[in-house]
mmCIF file of C-alpha atoms in Angstrom:
data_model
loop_
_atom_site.group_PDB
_atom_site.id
_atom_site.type_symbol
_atom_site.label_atom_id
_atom_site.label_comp_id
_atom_site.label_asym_id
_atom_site.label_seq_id
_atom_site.Cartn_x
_atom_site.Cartn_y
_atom_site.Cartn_z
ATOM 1 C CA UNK A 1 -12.467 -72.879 192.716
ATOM 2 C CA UNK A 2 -12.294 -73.423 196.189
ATOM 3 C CA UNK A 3 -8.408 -72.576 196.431
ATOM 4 C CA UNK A 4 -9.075 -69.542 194.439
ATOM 5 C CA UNK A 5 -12.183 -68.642 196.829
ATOM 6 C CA UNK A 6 -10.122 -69.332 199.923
ATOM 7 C CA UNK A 7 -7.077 -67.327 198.734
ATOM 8 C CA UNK A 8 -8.332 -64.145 198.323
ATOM 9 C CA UNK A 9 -8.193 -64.031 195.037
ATOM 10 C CA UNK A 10 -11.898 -64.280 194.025
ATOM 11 C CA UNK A 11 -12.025 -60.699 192.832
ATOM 12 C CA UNK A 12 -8.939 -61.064 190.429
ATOM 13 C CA UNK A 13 -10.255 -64.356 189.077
ATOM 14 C CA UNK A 14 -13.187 -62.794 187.865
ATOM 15 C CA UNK A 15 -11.579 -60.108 186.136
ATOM 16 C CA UNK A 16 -8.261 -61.963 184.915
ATOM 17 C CA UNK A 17 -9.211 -65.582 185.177
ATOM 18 C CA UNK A 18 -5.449 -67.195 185.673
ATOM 19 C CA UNK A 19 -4.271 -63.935 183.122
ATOM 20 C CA UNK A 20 -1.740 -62.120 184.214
ATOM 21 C CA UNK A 21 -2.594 -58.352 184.798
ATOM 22 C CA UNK A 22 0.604 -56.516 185.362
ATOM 23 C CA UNK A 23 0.630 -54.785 189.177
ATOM 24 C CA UNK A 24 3.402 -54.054 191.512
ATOM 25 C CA UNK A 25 3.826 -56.153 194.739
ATOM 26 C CA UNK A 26 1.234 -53.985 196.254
ATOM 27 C CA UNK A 27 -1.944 -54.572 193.991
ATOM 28 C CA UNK A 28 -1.544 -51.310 192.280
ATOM 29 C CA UNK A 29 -2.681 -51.870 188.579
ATOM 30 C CA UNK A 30 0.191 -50.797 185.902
ATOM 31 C CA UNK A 31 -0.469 -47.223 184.546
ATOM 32 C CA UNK A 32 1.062 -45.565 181.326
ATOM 33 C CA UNK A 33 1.224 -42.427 183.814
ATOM 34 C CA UNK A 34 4.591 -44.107 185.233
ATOM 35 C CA UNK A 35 6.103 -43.356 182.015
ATOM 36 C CA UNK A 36 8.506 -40.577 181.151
ATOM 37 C CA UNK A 37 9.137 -38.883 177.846
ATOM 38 C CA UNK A 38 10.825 -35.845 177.126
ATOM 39 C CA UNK A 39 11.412 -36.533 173.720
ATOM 40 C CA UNK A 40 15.246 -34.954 174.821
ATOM 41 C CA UNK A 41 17.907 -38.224 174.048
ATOM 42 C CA UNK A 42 19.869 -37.181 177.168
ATOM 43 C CA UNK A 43 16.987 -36.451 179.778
ATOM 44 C CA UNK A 44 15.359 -39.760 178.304
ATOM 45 C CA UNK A 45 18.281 -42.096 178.925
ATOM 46 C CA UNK A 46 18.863 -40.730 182.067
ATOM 47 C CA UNK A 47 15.558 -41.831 182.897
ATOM 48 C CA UNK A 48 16.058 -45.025 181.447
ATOM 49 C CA UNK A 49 19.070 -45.506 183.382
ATOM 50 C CA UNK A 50 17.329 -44.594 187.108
ATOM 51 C CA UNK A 51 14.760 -47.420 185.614
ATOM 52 C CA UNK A 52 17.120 -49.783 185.297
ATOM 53 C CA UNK A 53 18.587 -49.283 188.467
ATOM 54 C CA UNK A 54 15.404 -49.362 190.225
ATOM 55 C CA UNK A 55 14.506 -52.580 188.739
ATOM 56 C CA UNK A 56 17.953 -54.351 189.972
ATOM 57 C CA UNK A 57 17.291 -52.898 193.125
ATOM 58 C CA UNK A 58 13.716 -54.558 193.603
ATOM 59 C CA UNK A 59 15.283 -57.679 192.239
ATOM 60 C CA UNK A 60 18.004 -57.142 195.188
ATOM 61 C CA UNK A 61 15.277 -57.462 197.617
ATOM 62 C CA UNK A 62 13.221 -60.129 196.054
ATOM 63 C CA UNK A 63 16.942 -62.263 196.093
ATOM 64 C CA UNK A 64 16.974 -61.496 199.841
ATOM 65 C CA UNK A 65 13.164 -62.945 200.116
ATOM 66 C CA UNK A 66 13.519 -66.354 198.310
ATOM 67 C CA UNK A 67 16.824 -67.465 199.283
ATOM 68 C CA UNK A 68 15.645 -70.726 200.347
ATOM 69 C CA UNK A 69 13.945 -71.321 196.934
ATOM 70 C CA UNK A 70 16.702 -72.263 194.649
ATOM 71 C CA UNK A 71 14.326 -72.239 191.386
ATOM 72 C CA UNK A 72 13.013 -68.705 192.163
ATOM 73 C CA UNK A 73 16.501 -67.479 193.486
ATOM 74 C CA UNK A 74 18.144 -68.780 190.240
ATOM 75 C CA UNK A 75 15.724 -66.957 187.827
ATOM 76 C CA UNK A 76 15.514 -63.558 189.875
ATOM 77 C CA UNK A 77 19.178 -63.532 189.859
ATOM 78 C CA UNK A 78 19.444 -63.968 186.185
ATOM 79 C CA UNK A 79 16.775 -61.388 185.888
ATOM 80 C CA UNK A 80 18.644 -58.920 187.817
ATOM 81 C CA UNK A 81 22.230 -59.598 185.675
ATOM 82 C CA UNK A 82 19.538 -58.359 182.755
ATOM 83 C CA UNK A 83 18.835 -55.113 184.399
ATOM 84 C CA UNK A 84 22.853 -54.763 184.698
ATOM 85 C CA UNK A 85 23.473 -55.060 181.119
ATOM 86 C CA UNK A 86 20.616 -53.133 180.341
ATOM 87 C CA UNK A 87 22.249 -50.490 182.381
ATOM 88 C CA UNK A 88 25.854 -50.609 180.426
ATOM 89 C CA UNK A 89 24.181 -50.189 177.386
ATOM 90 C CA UNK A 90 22.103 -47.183 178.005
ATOM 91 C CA UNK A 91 25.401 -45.738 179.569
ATOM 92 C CA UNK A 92 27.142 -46.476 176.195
ATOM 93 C CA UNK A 93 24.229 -44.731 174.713
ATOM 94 C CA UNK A 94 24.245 -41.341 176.447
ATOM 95 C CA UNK A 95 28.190 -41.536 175.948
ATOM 96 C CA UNK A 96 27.737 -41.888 172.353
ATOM 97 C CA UNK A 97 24.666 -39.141 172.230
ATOM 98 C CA UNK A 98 26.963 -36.912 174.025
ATOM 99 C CA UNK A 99 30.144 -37.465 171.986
ATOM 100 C CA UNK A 100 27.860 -35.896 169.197
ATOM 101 C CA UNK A 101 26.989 -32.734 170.511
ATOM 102 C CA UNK A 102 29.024 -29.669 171.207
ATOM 103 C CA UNK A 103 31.319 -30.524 173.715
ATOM 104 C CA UNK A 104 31.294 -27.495 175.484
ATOM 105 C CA UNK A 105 27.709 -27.620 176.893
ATOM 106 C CA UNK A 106 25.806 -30.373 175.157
ATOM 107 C CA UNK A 107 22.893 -29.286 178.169
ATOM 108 C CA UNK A 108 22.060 -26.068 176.324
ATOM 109 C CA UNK A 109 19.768 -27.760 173.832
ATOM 110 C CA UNK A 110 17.706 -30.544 172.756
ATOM 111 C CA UNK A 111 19.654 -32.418 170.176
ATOM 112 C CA UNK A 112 16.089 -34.045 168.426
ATOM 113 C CA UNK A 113 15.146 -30.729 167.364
ATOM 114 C CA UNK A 114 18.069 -27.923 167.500
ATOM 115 C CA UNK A 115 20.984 -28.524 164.622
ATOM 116 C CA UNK A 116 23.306 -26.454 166.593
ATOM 117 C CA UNK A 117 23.694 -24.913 169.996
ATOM 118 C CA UNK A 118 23.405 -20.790 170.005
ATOM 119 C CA UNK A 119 24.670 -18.788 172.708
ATOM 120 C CA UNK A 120 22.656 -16.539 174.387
#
């Protein structure tokens, strides 16, 4: 209790106990409101892709932080080489989303509602 008391993290403990409550690096509690949803296949995976890329990118600099830490470095990297494939797929995703609509301007309409684009 004393290491707990001393650390600073009195507050959390008696919330959390030794829980994990998800928060980014800056104490900011996780919040539903950081989600998107369109319900539109292509704006969604779009999103999902800027997601992905934004978590390799904080893995990037968390690599650059523990580099003397061969445990941490080790599993961050293998972390990030998740975000990568998790990248490719939702790339081979939109591809195939898109190769289903009309190629001639497959932005003109949401495809999860509309059977067929109309011109105006």
């Amino acid at each position: 209790m004393d290491e707990i008391e001393n650390s600073g993290f009195y507050q959390y403990y008696v919330d959390h106990t030794i829980g994990i409550f998800p928060q980014n690096a800056a104490g900011v509690p996780f919040s539903t409101g950081t989600l998107q949803s369109t319900g539109d296949p292509i704006a969604d995976i779009h999103e999902d892709l800027a997601a992905e890329q934004k978590a390799r990118l904080t893995y990037d600099n968390i690599l650059r932080l523990c580099k003397d830490e061969p445990d941490v470095y080790d599993a961050i990297k293998f972390l990030r080489a998740r975000e990568l494939v998790h990248y490719q797929r939702f790339g081979e995703s939109l591809r195939i989303i898109q190769d289903s609509l009309d190629a001639k301007n497959f932005y003109a309409f949401n495809p999860a509602f509309d059977k067929k684009a109309t011109c105006l």
